Coordinates of C-alpha atoms in Angstrom, one line a residue:
X1 CA 82.7 -8.8 42.1
X2 CA 84.8 -5.7 43.6
X3 CA 84.4 -2.3 41.4
X4 CA 87.6 -1.1 40.3
X5 CA 87.7 2.6 41.9
X6 CA 89.3 3.7 38.2
X7 CA 86.4 2.8 36.2
X8 CA 83.8 4.0 38.5
X9 CA 85.4 7.5 38.5
X10 CA 84.8 7.1 34.7
X11 CA 81.4 7.6 35.2
X12 CA 79.9 10.5 32.7
X13 CA 78.2 13.9 34.3
X14 CA 75.3 13.5 32.1
X15 CA 75.1 9.7 31.0
X16 CA 75.3 8.9 27.0
X17 CA 72.6 7.4 25.6
X18 CA 73.7 3.7 26.1
X19 CA 72.2 4.4 29.7
X20 CA 69.4 7.4 29.0
X21 CA 67.0 5.3 30.6
X22 CA 68.6 5.9 33.9
X23 CA 68.0 9.4 33.5
X24 CA 64.4 9.6 32.0
X25 CA 62.1 12.9 32.6
X26 CA 58.2 12.7 32.0
X27 CA 56.0 14.1 30.0
X28 CA 51.8 14.0 29.5
X29 CA 50.3 11.2 27.3
X30 CA 47.6 11.5 25.1
X31 CA 45.4 10.0 27.9
X32 CA 46.5 12.9 30.4
X33 CA 48.7 10.4 32.1
X34 CA 52.6 10.6 32.8
X35 CA 54.7 8.4 30.4
X36 CA 58.7 8.3 31.1
X37 CA 60.8 9.3 28.1
X38 CA 64.8 9.0 27.3
X39 CA 66.8 12.2 27.3
X40 CA 67.6 11.0 23.9
X41 CA 64.5 12.4 22.9
X42 CA 65.1 15.6 23.5
X43 CA 64.9 17.9 20.2
X44 CA 67.6 20.8 20.7
X45 CA 69.4 22.1 23.4
X46 CA 67.6 24.8 25.4
X47 CA 68.2 28.4 25.2
X48 CA 70.3 28.6 28.3
X49 CA 72.5 26.0 26.9
X50 CA 73.1 28.0 23.5
X51 CA 74.1 30.8 25.4
X52 CA 76.7 29.3 27.6
X53 CA 78.2 27.6 24.4
X54 CA 78.1 30.9 22.8
X55 CA 79.5 32.8 25.4
X56 CA 81.9 30.3 26.4
X57 CA 83.1 29.5 22.8
X58 CA 84.3 33.6 22.3
X59 CA 87.5 32.4 23.5
X60 CA 87.5 29.8 20.7
X61 CA 86.8 33.4 18.4
X62 CA 89.8 34.8 20.0
X63 CA 92.0 31.9 19.9
X64 CA 91.0 31.7 15.9
X65 CA 91.7 35.5 15.6
X66 CA 94.7 35.4 17.0
X67 CA 96.3 32.8 15.0
X68 CA 94.8 34.3 11.9
X69 CA 95.3 37.8 12.0
X70 CA 99.6 37.3 12.5
X71 CA 99.4 36.2 9.0
X72 CA 98.1 39.6 7.7
X73 CA 100.6 41.3 10.2
X74 CA 103.7 40.1 8.8
X75 CA 103.2 41.6 5.5
X76 CA 102.1 44.4 7.1
X77 CA 105.0 45.7 9.8
X78 CA 107.6 46.2 7.3
X79 CA 109.9 48.5 9.3
X80 CA 107.9 49.3 11.9
X81 CA 109.3 47.5 14.9
X82 CA 113.1 48.1 15.7
X83 CA 113.4 50.2 12.6
X84 CA 114.4 47.5 10.5
X85 CA 112.7 44.7 8.3
X86 CA 111.7 41.4 9.7
X87 CA 113.9 38.6 9.3
X88 CA 113.1 35.0 9.0
X89 CA 113.9 34.8 12.8
X90 CA 112.1 37.8 13.5
X91 CA 108.9 36.1 12.0
X92 CA 109.5 32.6 12.9
X93 CA 110.0 34.0 17.0
X94 CA 106.9 36.2 16.7
X95 CA 104.7 33.5 15.3
X96 CA 105.9 30.5 17.6
X97 CA 106.1 32.4 20.7
X98 CA 102.4 32.2 20.7
X99 CA 102.3 28.3 20.9
X100 CA 105.2 28.1 23.3
X101 CA 103.7 30.0 25.8
X102 CA 100.5 27.7 25.1
X103 CA 102.1 25.0 25.5
X104 CA 103.7 26.0 28.6
X105 CA 100.2 27.3 30.2
X106 CA 98.1 24.1 29.0
X107 CA 99.5 21.6 31.6
X108 CA 99.0 24.5 34.6
X109 CA 95.6 25.4 33.4
X110 CA 94.9 21.6 33.6
X111 CA 95.5 21.8 37.5
X112 CA 94.2 25.6 37.9
X113 CA 90.7 24.1 36.5
X114 CA 89.8 21.6 39.1
X115 CA 90.9 24.1 42.1
X116 CA 89.6 27.6 40.8
X117 CA 86.8 26.5 38.7
X118 CA 85.9 26.4 34.9
X119 CA 84.9 29.7 35.3
X120 CA 87.8 31.9 36.4
X121 CA 90.3 30.2 34.4
X122 CA 88.3 31.8 31.6
X123 CA 88.4 35.0 33.3
X124 CA 92.2 34.8 33.7
X125 CA 92.3 34.0 29.9
X126 CA 90.2 37.3 29.0
X127 CA 92.8 39.2 31.2
X128 CA 95.5 37.9 29.5
X129 CA 93.8 38.6 26.1
X130 CA 93.4 41.9 27.2
X131 CA 96.9 43.0 28.3
X132 CA 98.3 41.0 24.8
X133 CA 96.4 42.5 22.4
X134 CA 96.7 46.1 23.6
X135 CA 100.7 44.8 24.2
X136 CA 101.4 44.4 20.6
X137 CA 99.4 47.3 19.5
X138 CA 101.8 49.3 21.2
X139 CA 105.1 47.3 20.8
X140 CA 107.7 49.1 18.9
X141 CA 110.7 46.5 19.0
X142 CA 110.5 43.1 17.7
X143 CA 111.5 41.8 21.6
X144 CA 108.3 44.1 22.4
X145 CA 106.4 42.1 19.7
X146 CA 107.3 38.5 20.9
X147 CA 106.4 39.7 24.4
X148 CA 102.7 40.6 23.4
X149 CA 102.4 37.6 21.4
X150 CA 103.5 35.4 23.9
X151 CA 101.2 36.9 26.7
X152 CA 98.4 36.2 24.3
X153 CA 100.0 32.4 24.2
X154 CA 99.5 32.3 27.5
X155 CA 95.6 33.0 26.9
X156 CA 95.2 30.5 23.7
X157 CA 96.8 27.5 25.9
X158 CA 94.5 28.4 28.7
X159 CA 91.1 29.1 26.5
X160 CA 92.0 26.0 24.3
X161 CA 91.8 23.3 27.2
X162 CA 89.2 24.8 29.4
X163 CA 86.7 26.5 27.2
X164 CA 86.1 22.2 25.5
X165 CA 85.7 21.2 29.3
X166 CA 83.2 23.8 30.1
X167 CA 80.9 23.5 27.5
X168 CA 81.1 19.2 27.7
X169 CA 80.3 19.4 31.5
X170 CA 77.1 21.6 30.8
X171 CA 75.8 20.2 28.0
X172 CA 72.8 17.3 27.8
X173 CA 74.4 14.2 26.6
X174 CA 72.9 14.4 23.3
X175 CA 74.2 17.4 22.3
X176 CA 77.4 17.1 23.9
X177 CA 79.5 16.3 20.7
X178 CA 78.4 19.0 18.5
X179 CA 78.1 21.8 21.3
X180 CA 82.0 21.0 21.8
X181 CA 82.3 21.1 18.0
X182 CA 80.6 24.9 18.6
X183 CA 83.9 26.3 19.8
X184 CA 86.1 24.8 17.1
X185 CA 83.2 26.5 14.7
X186 CA 84.0 29.7 16.0
X187 CA 87.9 29.1 16.0
X188 CA 87.8 28.9 12.4
X189 CA 85.0 31.9 12.5
X190 CA 87.7 33.9 14.4
X191 CA 90.1 33.1 11.6
X192 CA 87.8 34.5 8.8
X193 CA 87.2 37.8 11.3
X194 CA 91.0 38.1 11.2
X195 CA 91.4 37.6 7.5
X196 CA 88.7 40.1 6.8
X197 CA 90.3 42.5 9.2
X198 CA 93.3 42.1 7.9
X199 CA 92.4 43.1 4.5
X200 CA 90.7 46.4 5.8
X201 CA 93.6 47.6 7.5
X202 CA 96.5 46.1 5.3
X203 CA 96.4 49.6 3.0
X204 CA 96.6 51.9 6.3
X205 CA 99.8 53.2 7.6
X206 CA 100.1 51.3 10.7
X207 CA 97.1 49.4 10.1
X208 CA 98.7 46.5 11.7
X209 CA 98.5 47.7 15.2
X210 CA 94.3 48.2 14.7
X211 CA 95.0 44.0 13.6
X212 CA 96.7 42.8 16.9
X213 CA 94.8 45.5 19.1
X214 CA 90.9 44.7 17.8
X215 CA 91.5 41.5 20.2
X216 CA 91.0 43.2 22.9
X217 CA 87.2 44.0 22.5
X218 CA 85.9 40.3 22.5
X219 CA 87.6 39.3 25.6
X220 CA 86.6 42.4 27.5
X221 CA 82.8 41.3 26.0
X222 CA 83.1 37.8 27.3
X223 CA 84.9 39.3 30.7
X224 CA 81.8 40.8 31.1
X225 CA 79.0 38.3 30.2
X226 CA 81.1 35.5 32.2
X227 CA 80.0 37.1 35.5
X228 CA 76.6 35.9 34.3
X229 CA 77.5 32.6 33.6
X230 CA 77.4 29.5 36.3
X231 CA 80.3 27.0 36.7
X232 CA 79.7 23.1 36.0
X233 CA 77.8 21.1 38.3
X234 CA 80.4 18.7 38.1
X235 CA 83.0 21.5 39.5
X236 CA 80.1 23.1 42.1
X237 CA 79.2 19.3 43.7
X238 CA 83.1 18.4 44.0
X239 CA 83.5 21.5 46.1
X240 CA 80.3 21.1 48.2
X241 CA 78.4 23.5 46.7
X242 CA 75.6 21.1 45.8
X243 CA 72.2 23.3 45.6
X244 CA 73.8 25.5 43.1
X245 CA 74.9 22.8 41.0
X246 CA 71.2 21.8 41.4
X247 CA 70.2 25.1 40.2
X248 CA 72.4 24.9 37.2
X249 CA 71.2 21.8 36.2
X250 CA 67.5 22.8 36.8
X251 CA 68.0 25.6 33.9
X252 CA 70.2 23.1 32.0
X253 CA 67.2 20.8 31.3
X254 CA 64.2 23.8 32.1
X255 CA 63.4 22.8 28.1
X256 CA 62.5 19.6 29.0
X257 CA 59.2 20.8 31.1
X258 CA 58.8 21.4 34.7
X259 CA 58.0 17.9 35.8
X260 CA 60.4 15.8 34.7
X261 CA 62.9 18.2 35.7
X262 CA 63.9 17.9 39.4
X263 CA 63.7 13.9 39.2
X264 CA 66.3 14.2 36.2
X265 CA 68.5 16.5 38.3
X266 CA 68.3 14.3 41.4
X267 CA 69.8 11.2 39.5
X268 CA 72.6 13.6 38.2
X269 CA 73.6 14.6 41.3
X270 CA 73.5 11.2 42.8
X271 CA 75.7 10.0 40.3
X272 CA 78.0 12.9 40.5
X273 CA 78.3 12.4 44.4
X274 CA 79.0 8.6 43.8
X275 CA 81.4 9.2 41.8
X276 CA 83.3 12.1 44.3
X277 CA 83.2 9.7 47.0
X278 CA 84.4 6.4 44.8
X279 CA 87.6 9.0 43.9
X280 CA 87.6 9.8 47.7
X281 CA 87.8 6.4 48.5
X282 CA 89.9 4.9 46.0
X283 CA 92.9 8.0 46.9
X284 CA 92.1 6.8 50.4
X285 CA 93.4 3.4 49.6
X286 CA 96.0 4.7 47.9
X287 CA 97.4 7.0 51.1
X288 CA 96.5 10.1 48.8
X289 CA 96.1 13.3 51.3
X290 CA 92.2 14.3 51.7
X291 CA 90.7 17.1 49.0
X292 CA 90.4 19.2 52.0
X293 CA 94.2 19.7 53.0
X294 CA 95.7 22.3 51.1
X295 CA 99.1 22.2 52.0
X296 CA 102.0 22.2 49.1
X297 CA 102.7 18.3 50.0
X298 CA 99.1 17.4 50.3
X299 CA 98.8 19.4 46.6
X300 CA 101.5 17.6 45.1
X301 CA 100.6 14.0 46.1
X302 CA 97.4 14.6 44.7
X303 CA 99.0 15.7 41.4
X304 CA 101.8 12.8 41.3
X305 CA 98.6 10.6 42.0
X306 CA 96.7 11.5 38.9
X307 CA 99.5 11.0 36.7
X308 CA 100.4 7.5 38.2
X309 CA 97.4 6.5 37.6
X310 CA 97.4 8.3 34.0
X311 CA 100.4 6.5 33.1
X312 CA 99.9 3.3 35.1
X313 CA 96.9 2.0 33.8
X314 CA 96.9 0.7 31.0
X315 CA 93.4 2.1 29.5
X316 CA 94.3 5.4 30.8
X317 CA 97.4 5.2 29.1
X318 CA 96.3 4.0 25.8
X319 CA 93.6 6.9 26.1
X320 CA 96.5 9.5 26.6
X321 CA 98.2 7.8 23.6
X322 CA 95.2 8.4 21.3
X323 CA 94.6 11.8 22.6
X324 CA 98.3 13.1 22.2
X325 CA 98.7 11.5 18.8
X326 CA 95.5 13.1 17.6
X327 CA 96.6 16.6 18.8
X328 CA 100.1 16.1 17.4
X329 CA 99.0 15.4 13.6
X330 CA 96.7 17.9 13.8
X331 CA 99.7 20.4 14.0
X332 CA 102.2 18.3 12.6
X333 CA 100.5 18.1 9.2
X334 CA 101.4 21.8 8.6
X335 CA 98.0 23.2 8.8
X336 CA 99.0 26.2 10.8
X337 CA 101.5 27.2 8.1
X338 CA 98.7 28.4 6.2
X339 CA 97.3 30.5 9.0
X340 CA 100.8 31.9 10.0
X341 CA 102.2 32.4 6.6
X342 CA 99.4 32.2 3.8
X343 CA 99.9 36.1 2.9
X344 CA 103.4 35.5 2.8
X345 CA 102.9 32.3 0.5
X346 CA 100.6 34.2 -1.7
X347 CA 102.8 37.4 -1.8
X348 CA 105.8 34.8 -3.1
X349 CA 103.0 33.7 -5.8
X350 CA 102.1 37.8 -6.8
X351 CA 98.5 38.0 -6.5
X352 CA 97.2 41.3 -6.0
X353 CA 95.8 41.4 -2.4
X354 CA 97.5 38.5 -0.5
X355 CA 95.4 39.0 2.3
X356 CA 92.1 38.9 0.7
X357 CA 93.1 35.6 -1.3
X358 CA 94.3 34.2 2.4
X359 CA 90.5 34.6 3.2
X360 CA 89.6 32.0 1.2
X361 CA 91.6 29.4 3.1
X362 CA 89.5 30.9 6.4
X363 CA 86.1 30.6 4.9
X364 CA 87.1 27.2 3.3
X365 CA 88.1 26.2 6.6
X366 CA 84.9 27.8 8.3
X367 CA 82.5 26.4 5.6
X368 CA 83.6 22.4 6.2
X369 CA 83.8 23.1 9.8
X370 CA 80.1 23.1 9.9
X371 CA 79.8 20.2 7.7
X372 CA 82.3 18.2 10.3
X373 CA 79.3 19.6 13.0
X374 CA 76.4 18.0 10.9
X375 CA 78.3 14.8 10.5
X376 CA 80.5 14.4 13.4
X377 CA 77.7 12.2 15.3
X378 CA 76.5 10.8 12.2
X379 CA 79.8 9.4 10.6
X380 CA 81.2 9.1 13.5
X381 CA 85.2 10.1 14.4
X382 CA 87.2 7.4 12.9
X383 CA 85.5 7.1 9.9
X384 CA 85.1 10.9 9.4
X385 CA 89.1 10.8 9.7
X386 CA 89.7 7.8 7.7
X387 CA 88.0 9.5 4.8
X388 CA 89.3 13.2 5.2
X389 CA 92.8 12.7 6.0
X390 CA 93.3 11.2 2.2
X391 CA 92.1 14.1 0.8
X392 CA 94.8 16.2 2.4
X393 CA 97.5 13.9 1.3
X394 CA 96.2 14.3 -2.2
X395 CA 95.9 18.2 -1.6
X396 CA 99.5 18.3 0.1
X397 CA 100.5 16.5 -3.2
X398 CA 99.4 18.7 -5.7
X399 CA 101.1 21.6 -4.1
X400 CA 104.2 19.8 -4.1
X401 CA 104.1 19.7 -7.7
X402 CA 103.1 22.6 -8.9
X403 CA 105.7 24.6 -7.0
X404 CA 108.3 22.3 -8.7
X405 CA 107.3 24.3 -12.3
X406 CA 107.5 27.7 -10.8
X407 CA 110.7 29.7 -10.8
X408 CA 110.8 31.0 -7.8
X409 CA 112.3 34.7 -6.5
X410 CA 115.6 34.3 -4.6
X411 CA 114.7 32.6 -1.1
X412 CA 116.4 35.5 1.0
X413 CA 114.0 38.0 -0.6
X414 CA 110.8 35.9 0.0
X415 CA 111.3 34.5 3.4
X416 CA 114.0 36.9 4.8
X417 CA 112.4 39.9 4.9
X418 CA 108.9 41.3 5.5
X419 CA 107.5 40.0 1.7
X420 CA 104.5 41.9 -0.2
X421 CA 103.2 42.5 -3.5
X422 CA 104.9 46.0 -3.9
X423 CA 108.4 44.0 -2.6
X424 CA 107.8 41.4 -5.7
X425 CA 107.3 44.3 -8.3
X426 CA 104.8 44.5 -11.1
X427 CA 106.6 41.9 -13.3
X428 CA 106.2 39.3 -10.5
X429 CA 104.7 37.2 -12.7
X430 CA 107.2 36.7 -14.7
X431 CA 109.3 35.6 -11.4
X432 CA 106.9 32.3 -11.1
X433 CA 106.8 31.1 -14.5
X434 CA 105.0 33.6 -16.4
X435 CA 101.4 32.0 -16.0
X436 CA 98.7 31.9 -13.7
X437 CA 97.7 28.6 -13.7
X438 CA 100.6 27.5 -11.4
X439 CA 99.5 29.8 -9.0
X440 CA 95.9 29.0 -9.1
X441 CA 96.5 25.2 -9.2
X442 CA 98.7 25.8 -5.7
X443 CA 95.8 27.8 -4.6
X444 CA 92.9 25.5 -5.2
X445 CA 94.8 22.6 -3.9
X446 CA 95.7 24.4 -1.0
X447 CA 91.8 25.0 -0.4
X448 CA 91.4 20.9 -0.8
X449 CA 94.1 19.8 1.9
X450 CA 92.3 22.8 4.0
X451 CA 88.5 21.2 3.2
X452 CA 89.6 17.6 4.1
X453 CA 91.4 19.0 7.3
X454 CA 88.4 20.7 8.7
X455 CA 85.9 17.8 8.2
X456 CA 88.7 15.5 10.5
X457 CA 91.7 16.4 12.2
X458 CA 90.6 20.1 12.8
X459 CA 87.6 18.9 14.9
X460 CA 88.2 15.3 16.2
X461 CA 91.2 16.0 18.4
X462 CA 89.2 18.3 20.7
X463 CA 86.7 15.3 21.5
X464 CA 89.8 14.2 23.9
X465 CA 87.8 14.0 27.4
X466 CA 85.4 11.6 26.2
X467 CA 88.8 9.2 26.3
X468 CA 89.5 9.8 29.5
X469 CA 87.8 8.2 32.9
X470 CA 86.8 10.9 35.4
X471 CA 89.5 10.7 37.9
X472 CA 92.2 11.6 35.4
X473 CA 90.1 13.8 32.6
X474 CA 91.6 17.1 33.4
X475 CA 95.0 16.0 33.5
X476 CA 94.8 13.9 31.1
X477 CA 93.2 16.3 28.4
X478 CA 95.5 19.3 29.5
X479 CA 98.7 16.9 28.6
X480 CA 97.2 16.4 25.0
X481 CA 96.6 19.9 24.6
X482 CA 100.3 20.5 25.4
X483 CA 100.6 17.8 22.7
X484 CA 99.1 20.3 20.4
X485 CA 100.8 23.2 21.1
X486 CA 104.3 21.7 21.6
X487 CA 103.8 20.4 17.6
X488 CA 102.3 24.0 17.0
X489 CA 105.5 25.5 18.0
X490 CA 107.8 23.2 16.0
X491 CA 105.5 24.1 12.8
X492 CA 105.6 27.7 13.6
X493 CA 109.2 28.1 14.1
X494 CA 110.2 25.5 11.3
X495 CA 107.9 26.7 8.2
X496 CA 109.8 29.3 7.2
X497 CA 113.6 27.9 7.4
X498 CA 111.9 24.8 5.7
X499 CA 110.8 26.9 2.5
X500 CA 114.0 28.8 2.8
X501 CA 116.6 25.3 2.9
X502 CA 114.4 22.5 1.4
X503 CA 112.2 24.7 -0.8
X504 CA 108.4 24.3 -1.0
X505 CA 107.6 21.1 -2.7
X506 CA 110.0 19.3 -0.4
X507 CA 108.4 21.0 2.4
X508 CA 104.5 20.2 1.3
X509 CA 106.1 16.2 0.7
X510 CA 107.3 16.2 4.4
X511 CA 103.7 17.2 5.6
X512 CA 102.0 14.7 3.4
X513 CA 104.1 12.3 4.8
X514 CA 103.2 12.9 8.2
X515 CA 99.4 12.7 7.3
X516 CA 100.1 9.6 5.7
X517 CA 101.2 8.3 9.5
X518 CA 98.3 9.9 10.8
X519 CA 95.9 7.8 8.5
X520 CA 98.1 4.7 9.3
X521 CA 97.9 5.2 12.8
X522 CA 94.2 6.4 13.2
X523 CA 93.3 3.0 11.4
X524 CA 95.5 0.9 13.8
X525 CA 94.8 2.2 17.3
X526 CA 91.9 4.7 17.2
X527 CA 88.3 3.3 18.2
X528 CA 85.1 4.8 17.1
X529 CA 83.8 6.6 20.1
X530 CA 80.8 8.2 18.6
X531 CA 77.8 7.5 20.3
X532 CA 79.7 5.8 23.3
X533 CA 79.2 6.5 26.9
X534 CA 82.5 8.0 28.8
X535 CA 82.4 4.8 31.1
X536 CA 81.9 2.6 27.6
X537 CA 85.1 4.2 26.0
X538 CA 86.8 3.3 29.3
X539 CA 85.7 -0.4 28.9
X540 CA 86.9 -0.5 25.2
X541 CA 90.4 0.6 26.4
X542 CA 91.0 -1.2 29.3
X543 CA 91.9 -4.4 27.7
X544 CA 93.2 -2.8 24.6
X545 CA 93.0 -0.6 21.8
X546 CA 89.2 -2.0 21.1
X547 CA 89.4 -1.0 17.7
X548 CA 87.3 -4.0 16.8
X549 CA 84.6 -4.4 19.4
X550 CA 83.9 -0.5 18.9
X551 CA 83.3 -0.9 15.2
X552 CA 81.1 -3.7 15.9
X553 CA 79.3 -1.9 18.7
X554 CA 79.1 1.3 16.1
X555 CA 77.3 -0.9 13.7
X556 CA 75.0 -2.9 16.0
X557 CA 74.0 0.7 17.3
X558 CA 73.3 2.2 14.1
X559 CA 70.9 -1.0 13.4
X560 CA 69.3 -0.4 16.5
X561 CA 69.1 3.4 15.6
X562 CA 67.4 2.2 12.1
X563 CA 64.9 0.2 13.7
X564 CA 63.9 2.6 16.3
X565 CA 63.1 5.3 14.2
X566 CA 61.2 2.9 12.1
X567 CA 59.2 1.7 15.2
X568 CA 58.4 5.8 15.8
X569 CA 57.2 5.9 12.4
X570 CA 54.7 3.2 12.0
X571 CA 53.2 4.4 15.3
X572 CA 53.0 7.9 14.1
X573 CA 50.9 6.7 11.2
X574 CA 48.9 4.4 13.1
X575 CA 47.7 7.1 15.3

C-alpha cells in the first residue's frame, strides 16, 4: 500500500508511548545481563531538560508580566501621559495594541522559526521585550505608550508561539505535555509578579514607570542564558547539522544511562531523517522548489504549498479548526479583561487596595494552573475542558447577578478616566449599595471563574502542536496562535466600551454565552488526544472528528495502564 506523504510527515520527533518499543533503551538486569526498557519508564525529565524548559519559559514569564502589569499601570498613570487623564479610548488602545501586534507577529514567527531556527526567534523576542519595556518607562504621551506596548506585543506574539514549540521539540515524549504546561505556569507566575510589583509601586510617584520598566530585566537575563542553550534536534537535522543534533539528543537522554543513549539517539535521528526525506519527496511531487533554493519565488512557493496542504487536506483542516477554536474561545471568554482591568473593576467596587485585591486573581490562576499541570495528562484534554468550562459559566453568571444589585457611580466617571480609590472617594461604599457583601460576592465569583479557566481553557489550547502533522505543524500552530491574539485584541478593545454602554451584568452574561458555545463545541468536535502519538492524532482526524474513536482508545489505554501497573506491582511483590 502506498503511503501518503502527508501522513508520513506526521511522525513525531520523539515517539509517544504507543511506539515506545521502537525507542527502547537498555539497563543492567539483576543477573548482570542487559534488558530492554521502554522510554515511558523514565522516571522524570533530566536536569538538562528542566534547565532548557525553565530558561525558555522565561519568555512565558515576560508574557504574563506584560499582560498583568497593565492592570496596575492604568490606575497609576493619572495625568502622566499627555498631561491629561486617560480616556476610555486611551485605555483600550494601550491594552489592545499589545494584542494587535502579537497578532501580526505570530504568523511571521511561524515562517521565521523554520528559516532562522527556534532559538534565534526567542533571541529576537528578548530584544523586543527590552526595547519595549524601556520605551514604555520613558513615554510621556499616550502615543508613546501605545508604541511601547506595540513593541512588547510583537515580542509576546513571537514568544507565545515559539517557546511551546521549542520545548516540545526538545522534550522526551513521556513528559512533553507537562513540560509545555510549564510555559503556561510561568505565564501565570509572571502575572502574579506583575500584581506584586504593581502593589509595591502603586503609591510611589511615577511608580508606573518602574512597573513597566522592570520587564526589561528578565528579558536581558534570558538573552544572556540563551547563548548556552542548543537548537532543537528537529531543526538541526533539517538544516544538515546531524552531529549537533546527536549531541543535543545525547544530553536530553543522558539521565537514561550511557549504555542506552547512543542506541536511542540513533533511532530518533533515523526517524527524523526519514520524515525529512519523505517531506522533500512529497514536495517534489507537487513541484515545490527544493529547500536549498532560497530565492523569493521558491520561498513563496513553499509557503503557498504548506498553506494549501493545511486547508485542502481534511485531517489538517480539522486540526486547524480545532486549534483555532480553542485559541479563540480562550480569549473570547473574557479572561484577559480581568488581567487588563481587574484593578479598575475593584476600584469601582471601592476595595481599599484594588491592585492588592487583583493579586488574588493572579494567585488563583497560578494555583489552579499547578493543578492542571498535574492532571492534564491523567484526566485528558477533552474531559478537563468539559469539567472546567461549566465552573466558568457559574462564576460569570454569579458576577452578572451580583452587579444587578449595585448602584454604580456614573459610568463616565468609572471608565472614562483614570479610576482609583481616591477618585471614587471615602463614601464609595454607599455608591455601590452600602454593603460589602455584594463586592465580596463579585470577587469570589471572579475567583471561581478564574479557577475554572486555569484548569482548562488557560492551558489546553497551548497543546496545539500535537494536532498537526509535521509538514504543517509550524504554520498551523502559528495561525492558531494568531487567532488567540486576534481574539485577545477584540476583548482588550471592547471590554471598557461594553462596560460603559451595556453595563457589567450584560457584559458578563455575554462572556458566559461564549463559554457555553465553547463547551458545546468541545463536546461535539474535540477528540481526546492525551497519550496519543502525533501520528495517531492525525489518523483519528483523517476520516472525521474522531471523537468516539478517541474516547474508545483513551478508555482502552487507561485499562491497559492499570493492568501494567498491577503486573509490575505483583512482580515487585514476588521478588
